[in-house]
Amino acid sequence: FTSQKSDNINISLIDITGKLMISKKLHALSGVNSTDVNTSQLPSGIYILNIETTDGIIRKQVVK
């Protein structure tokens, strides 16, 4: 993901029932950032990935 500024962010992965499966906090730098989210313990299915910054929320559908 790309951040316009240095910012603290929250990353969460939610299943289709709304249950929080993974939550991760990190510091993003201005520019392109990346992080790993370990989903090896999660069952196959559809999830919503949320990336929350002080400027808003990015939501993406993820299929495992």
PDB file of N, CA and C in Angstrom:
ATOM      1  N   PHE A   1       0.837  -1.181   0.000  1.00  0.00           N
ATOM      2  CA  PHE A   1       0.000   0.000   0.000  1.00  0.00           C
ATOM      3  C   PHE A   1       0.879   1.241   0.000  1.00  0.00           C
ATOM      4  N   THR A   2       0.315   2.345  -0.425  1.00  0.00           N
ATOM      5  CA  THR A   2       1.040   3.609  -0.494  1.00  0.00           C
ATOM      6  C   THR A   2       0.483   4.576   0.539  1.00  0.00           C
ATOM      7  N   SER A   3       1.368   5.215   1.266  1.00  0.00           N
ATOM      8  CA  SER A   3       0.978   6.199   2.270  1.00  0.00           C
ATOM      9  C   SER A   3       1.502   7.567   1.845  1.00  0.00           C
ATOM     10  N   GLN A   4       0.669   8.572   1.993  1.00  0.00           N
ATOM     11  CA  GLN A   4       1.067   9.925   1.627  1.00  0.00           C
ATOM     12  C   GLN A   4       2.003  10.547   2.658  1.00  0.00           C
ATOM     13  N   LYS A   5       2.000   9.968   3.885  1.00  0.00           N
ATOM     14  CA  LYS A   5       2.821  10.515   4.961  1.00  0.00           C
ATOM     15  C   LYS A   5       3.182   9.405   5.936  1.00  0.00           C
ATOM     16  N   SER A   6       4.134   9.675   6.789  1.00  0.00           N
ATOM     17  CA  SER A   6       4.474   8.750   7.860  1.00  0.00           C
ATOM     18  C   SER A   6       3.285   8.693   8.818  1.00  0.00           C
ATOM     19  N   ASP A   7       2.843   7.477   9.177  1.00  0.00           N
ATOM     20  CA  ASP A   7       1.591   7.348   9.927  1.00  0.00           C
ATOM     21  C   ASP A   7       1.545   6.007  10.651  1.00  0.00           C
ATOM     22  N   ASN A   8       0.882   5.963  11.791  1.00  0.00           N
ATOM     23  CA  ASN A   8       0.588   4.701  12.460  1.00  0.00           C
ATOM     24  C   ASN A   8      -0.664   4.122  11.825  1.00  0.00           C
ATOM     25  N   ILE A   9      -0.646   2.829  11.519  1.00  0.00           N
ATOM     26  CA  ILE A   9      -1.785   2.208  10.859  1.00  0.00           C
ATOM     27  C   ILE A   9      -2.186   0.929  11.581  1.00  0.00           C
ATOM     28  N   ASN A  10      -3.436   0.555  11.382  1.00  0.00           N
ATOM     29  CA  ASN A  10      -3.970  -0.704  11.881  1.00  0.00           C
ATOM     30  C   ASN A  10      -4.386  -1.537  10.686  1.00  0.00           C
ATOM     31  N   ILE A  11      -3.970  -2.792  10.681  1.00  0.00           N
ATOM     32  CA  ILE A  11      -4.361  -3.723   9.628  1.00  0.00           C
ATOM     33  C   ILE A  11      -5.206  -4.802  10.279  1.00  0.00           C
ATOM     34  N   SER A  12      -6.364  -5.093   9.705  1.00  0.00           N
ATOM     35  CA  SER A  12      -7.211  -6.145  10.250  1.00  0.00           C
ATOM     36  C   SER A  12      -7.761  -7.002   9.123  1.00  0.00           C
ATOM     37  N   LEU A  13      -7.975  -8.258   9.452  1.00  0.00           N
ATOM     38  CA  LEU A  13      -8.559  -9.216   8.519  1.00  0.00           C
ATOM     39  C   LEU A  13      -9.817  -9.755   9.183  1.00  0.00           C
ATOM     40  N   ILE A  14     -10.952  -9.600   8.509  1.00  0.00           N
ATOM     41  CA  ILE A  14     -12.254  -9.951   9.063  1.00  0.00           C
ATOM     42  C   ILE A  14     -12.904 -10.990   8.168  1.00  0.00           C
ATOM     43  N   ASP A  15     -13.508 -12.021   8.788  1.00  0.00           N
ATOM     44  CA  ASP A  15     -14.176 -13.045   7.970  1.00  0.00           C
ATOM     45  C   ASP A  15     -15.566 -12.559   7.553  1.00  0.00           C
ATOM     46  N   ILE A  16     -16.270 -13.356   6.763  1.00  0.00           N
ATOM     47  CA  ILE A  16     -17.554 -12.906   6.207  1.00  0.00           C
ATOM     48  C   ILE A  16     -18.656 -12.789   7.260  1.00  0.00           C
ATOM     49  N   THR A  17     -18.440 -13.347   8.455  1.00  0.00           N
ATOM     50  CA  THR A  17     -19.424 -13.197   9.533  1.00  0.00           C
ATOM     51  C   THR A  17     -19.150 -11.955  10.370  1.00  0.00           C
ATOM     52  N   GLY A  18     -18.042 -11.256  10.083  1.00  0.00           N
ATOM     53  CA  GLY A  18     -17.685 -10.055  10.822  1.00  0.00           C
ATOM     54  C   GLY A  18     -16.713 -10.292  11.961  1.00  0.00           C
ATOM     55  N   LYS A  19     -16.241 -11.518  12.111  1.00  0.00           N
ATOM     56  CA  LYS A  19     -15.310 -11.857  13.188  1.00  0.00           C
ATOM     57  C   LYS A  19     -13.900 -11.392  12.841  1.00  0.00           C
ATOM     58  N   LEU A  20     -13.270 -10.699  13.789  1.00  0.00           N
ATOM     59  CA  LEU A  20     -11.891 -10.254  13.614  1.00  0.00           C
ATOM     60  C   LEU A  20     -10.969 -11.459  13.710  1.00  0.00           C
ATOM     61  N   MET A  21     -10.233 -11.732  12.646  1.00  0.00           N
ATOM     62  CA  MET A  21      -9.349 -12.895  12.596  1.00  0.00           C
ATOM     63  C   MET A  21      -7.891 -12.527  12.873  1.00  0.00           C
ATOM     64  N   ILE A  22      -7.461 -11.373  12.368  1.00  0.00           N
ATOM     65  CA  ILE A  22      -6.079 -10.910  12.543  1.00  0.00           C
ATOM     66  C   ILE A  22      -6.108  -9.399  12.755  1.00  0.00           C
ATOM     67  N   SER A  23      -5.294  -8.930  13.670  1.00  0.00           N
ATOM     68  CA  SER A  23      -5.137  -7.497  13.896  1.00  0.00           C
ATOM     69  C   SER A  23      -3.648  -7.206  14.048  1.00  0.00           C
ATOM     70  N   LYS A  24      -3.197  -6.163  13.393  1.00  0.00           N
ATOM     71  CA  LYS A  24      -1.766  -5.847  13.382  1.00  0.00           C
ATOM     72  C   LYS A  24      -1.607  -4.331  13.347  1.00  0.00           C
ATOM     73  N   LYS A  25      -0.723  -3.796  14.184  1.00  0.00           N
ATOM     74  CA  LYS A  25      -0.419  -2.367  14.186  1.00  0.00           C
ATOM     75  C   LYS A  25       1.015  -2.184  13.713  1.00  0.00           C
ATOM     76  N   LEU A  26       1.230  -1.159  12.902  1.00  0.00           N
ATOM     77  CA  LEU A  26       2.584  -0.861  12.461  1.00  0.00           C
ATOM     78  C   LEU A  26       2.705   0.598  12.068  1.00  0.00           C
ATOM     79  N   HIS A  27       3.932   1.007  11.840  1.00  0.00           N
ATOM     80  CA  HIS A  27       4.212   2.378  11.427  1.00  0.00           C
ATOM     81  C   HIS A  27       4.559   2.377   9.942  1.00  0.00           C
ATOM     82  N   ALA A  28       3.805   3.132   9.167  1.00  0.00           N
ATOM     83  CA  ALA A  28       4.056   3.242   7.728  1.00  0.00           C
ATOM     84  C   ALA A  28       4.873   4.502   7.460  1.00  0.00           C
ATOM     85  N   LEU A  29       5.758   4.396   6.500  1.00  0.00           N
ATOM     86  CA  LEU A  29       6.537   5.540   6.053  1.00  0.00           C
ATOM     87  C   LEU A  29       5.871   6.157   4.836  1.00  0.00           C
ATOM     88  N   SER A  30       6.204   7.373   4.531  1.00  0.00           N
ATOM     89  CA  SER A  30       5.695   8.015   3.329  1.00  0.00           C
ATOM     90  C   SER A  30       6.186   7.245   2.108  1.00  0.00           C
ATOM     91  N   GLY A  31       5.271   6.894   1.212  1.00  0.00           N
ATOM     92  CA  GLY A  31       5.633   6.132   0.021  1.00  0.00           C
ATOM     93  C   GLY A  31       5.054   4.732   0.057  1.00  0.00           C
ATOM     94  N   VAL A  32       5.707   3.820  -0.633  1.00  0.00           N
ATOM     95  CA  VAL A  32       5.226   2.441  -0.744  1.00  0.00           C
ATOM     96  C   VAL A  32       5.657   1.644   0.487  1.00  0.00           C
ATOM     97  N   ASN A  33       4.713   0.915   1.075  1.00  0.00           N
ATOM     98  CA  ASN A  33       4.956   0.088   2.252  1.00  0.00           C
ATOM     99  C   ASN A  33       4.454  -1.317   1.985  1.00  0.00           C
ATOM    100  N   SER A  34       5.017  -2.285   2.702  1.00  0.00           N
ATOM    101  CA  SER A  34       4.506  -3.655   2.608  1.00  0.00           C
ATOM    102  C   SER A  34       4.667  -4.336   3.962  1.00  0.00           C
ATOM    103  N   THR A  35       3.837  -5.331   4.199  1.00  0.00           N
ATOM    104  CA  THR A  35       3.918  -6.136   5.411  1.00  0.00           C
ATOM    105  C   THR A  35       3.345  -7.512   5.109  1.00  0.00           C
ATOM    106  N   ASP A  36       3.749  -8.490   5.875  1.00  0.00           N
ATOM    107  CA  ASP A  36       3.212  -9.840   5.726  1.00  0.00           C
ATOM    108  C   ASP A  36       2.086 -10.050   6.727  1.00  0.00           C
ATOM    109  N   VAL A  37       1.053 -10.752   6.295  1.00  0.00           N
ATOM    110  CA  VAL A  37      -0.036 -11.159   7.175  1.00  0.00           C
ATOM    111  C   VAL A  37      -0.126 -12.674   7.066  1.00  0.00           C
ATOM    112  N   ASN A  38       0.191 -13.363   8.152  1.00  0.00           N
ATOM    113  CA  ASN A  38       0.211 -14.818   8.152  1.00  0.00           C
ATOM    114  C   ASN A  38      -1.215 -15.366   8.245  1.00  0.00           C
ATOM    115  N   THR A  39      -1.662 -16.001   7.173  1.00  0.00           N
ATOM    116  CA  THR A  39      -3.012 -16.576   7.137  1.00  0.00           C
ATOM    117  C   THR A  39      -2.980 -18.100   7.143  1.00  0.00           C
ATOM    118  N   SER A  40      -1.839 -18.688   7.452  1.00  0.00           N
ATOM    119  CA  SER A  40      -1.709 -20.148   7.365  1.00  0.00           C
ATOM    120  C   SER A  40      -2.649 -20.886   8.317  1.00  0.00           C
ATOM    121  N   GLN A  41      -3.037 -20.268   9.420  1.00  0.00           N
ATOM    122  CA  GLN A  41      -3.926 -20.915  10.386  1.00  0.00           C
ATOM    123  C   GLN A  41      -5.407 -20.669  10.092  1.00  0.00           C
ATOM    124  N   LEU A  42      -5.703 -19.878   9.068  1.00  0.00           N
ATOM    125  CA  LEU A  42      -7.093 -19.553   8.745  1.00  0.00           C
ATOM    126  C   LEU A  42      -7.653 -20.520   7.709  1.00  0.00           C
ATOM    127  N   PRO A  43      -8.935 -20.839   7.823  1.00  0.00           N
ATOM    128  CA  PRO A  43      -9.549 -21.698   6.802  1.00  0.00           C
ATOM    129  C   PRO A  43      -9.709 -20.953   5.477  1.00  0.00           C
ATOM    130  N   SER A  44      -9.847 -21.698   4.404  1.00  0.00           N
ATOM    131  CA  SER A  44     -10.107 -21.084   3.097  1.00  0.00           C
ATOM    132  C   SER A  44     -11.421 -20.325   3.161  1.00  0.00           C
ATOM    133  N   GLY A  45     -11.494 -19.228   2.425  1.00  0.00           N
ATOM    134  CA  GLY A  45     -12.720 -18.444   2.419  1.00  0.00           C
ATOM    135  C   GLY A  45     -12.476 -17.036   1.935  1.00  0.00           C
ATOM    136  N   ILE A  46     -13.483 -16.205   2.118  1.00  0.00           N
ATOM    137  CA  ILE A  46     -13.434 -14.800   1.714  1.00  0.00           C
ATOM    138  C   ILE A  46     -13.260 -13.954   2.969  1.00  0.00           C
ATOM    139  N   TYR A  47     -12.336 -13.005   2.899  1.00  0.00           N
ATOM    140  CA  TYR A  47     -12.042 -12.125   4.018  1.00  0.00           C
ATOM    141  C   TYR A  47     -12.022 -10.677   3.530  1.00  0.00           C
ATOM    142  N   ILE A  48     -12.183  -9.753   4.470  1.00  0.00           N
ATOM    143  CA  ILE A  48     -12.046  -8.329   4.182  1.00  0.00           C
ATOM    144  C   ILE A  48     -10.785  -7.840   4.885  1.00  0.00           C
ATOM    145  N   LEU A  49      -9.878  -7.252   4.112  1.00  0.00           N
ATOM    146  CA  LEU A  49      -8.652  -6.669   4.642  1.00  0.00           C
ATOM    147  C   LEU A  49      -8.877  -5.171   4.803  1.00  0.00           C
ATOM    148  N   ASN A  50      -8.735  -4.670   6.033  1.00  0.00           N
ATOM    149  CA  ASN A  50      -8.863  -3.242   6.318  1.00  0.00           C
ATOM    150  C   ASN A  50      -7.496  -2.672   6.648  1.00  0.00           C
ATOM    151  N   ILE A  51      -7.155  -1.566   6.009  1.00  0.00           N
ATOM    152  CA  ILE A  51      -5.950  -0.812   6.339  1.00  0.00           C
ATOM    153  C   ILE A  51      -6.430   0.558   6.804  1.00  0.00           C
ATOM    154  N   GLU A  52      -6.298   0.823   8.114  1.00  0.00           N
ATOM    155  CA  GLU A  52      -6.810   2.057   8.705  1.00  0.00           C
ATOM    156  C   GLU A  52      -5.668   3.027   8.979  1.00  0.00           C
ATOM    157  N   THR A  53      -5.799   4.234   8.430  1.00  0.00           N
ATOM    158  CA  THR A  53      -4.838   5.306   8.673  1.00  0.00           C
ATOM    159  C   THR A  53      -5.586   6.489   9.268  1.00  0.00           C
ATOM    160  N   THR A  54      -4.871   7.540   9.611  1.00  0.00           N
ATOM    161  CA  THR A  54      -5.544   8.736  10.115  1.00  0.00           C
ATOM    162  C   THR A  54      -6.347   9.429   9.017  1.00  0.00           C
ATOM    163  N   ASP A  55      -6.070   9.108   7.756  1.00  0.00           N
ATOM    164  CA  ASP A  55      -6.787   9.715   6.633  1.00  0.00           C
ATOM    165  C   ASP A  55      -8.013   8.924   6.188  1.00  0.00           C
ATOM    166  N   GLY A  56      -8.170   7.683   6.673  1.00  0.00           N
ATOM    167  CA  GLY A  56      -9.316   6.881   6.255  1.00  0.00           C
ATOM    168  C   GLY A  56      -9.016   5.395   6.277  1.00  0.00           C
ATOM    169  N   ILE A  57      -9.920   4.641   5.659  1.00  0.00           N
ATOM    170  CA  ILE A  57      -9.814   3.183   5.636  1.00  0.00           C
ATOM    171  C   ILE A  57      -9.806   2.686   4.196  1.00  0.00           C
ATOM    172  N   ILE A  58      -8.876   1.781   3.909  1.00  0.00           N
ATOM    173  CA  ILE A  58      -8.841   1.083   2.622  1.00  0.00           C
ATOM    174  C   ILE A  58      -9.366  -0.318   2.884  1.00  0.00           C
ATOM    175  N   ARG A  59     -10.363  -0.764   2.110  1.00  0.00           N
ATOM    176  CA  ARG A  59     -10.927  -2.103   2.271  1.00  0.00           C
ATOM    177  C   ARG A  59     -10.748  -2.884   0.976  1.00  0.00           C
ATOM    178  N   LYS A  60     -10.266  -4.110   1.119  1.00  0.00           N
ATOM    179  CA  LYS A  60     -10.080  -4.998  -0.031  1.00  0.00           C
ATOM    180  C   LYS A  60     -10.603  -6.380   0.316  1.00  0.00           C
ATOM    181  N   GLN A  61     -11.248  -7.008  -0.643  1.00  0.00           N
ATOM    182  CA  GLN A  61     -11.686  -8.392  -0.472  1.00  0.00           C
ATOM    183  C   GLN A  61     -10.522  -9.316  -0.793  1.00  0.00           C
ATOM    184  N   VAL A  62     -10.318 -10.325   0.057  1.00  0.00           N
ATOM    185  CA  VAL A  62      -9.228 -11.278  -0.099  1.00  0.00           C
ATOM    186  C   VAL A  62      -9.820 -12.677  -0.113  1.00  0.00           C
ATOM    187  N   VAL A  63      -9.387 -13.503  -1.064  1.00  0.00           N
ATOM    188  CA  VAL A  63      -9.827 -14.893  -1.130  1.00  0.00           C
ATOM    189  C   VAL A  63      -8.635 -15.777  -0.799  1.00  0.00           C
ATOM    190  N   LYS A  64      -8.832 -16.660   0.166  1.00  0.00           N
ATOM    191  CA  LYS A  64      -7.762 -17.598   0.532  1.00  0.00           C
ATOM    192  C   LYS A  64      -8.138 -18.975   0.054  1.00  0.00           C
TER     193      LYS A  64
END
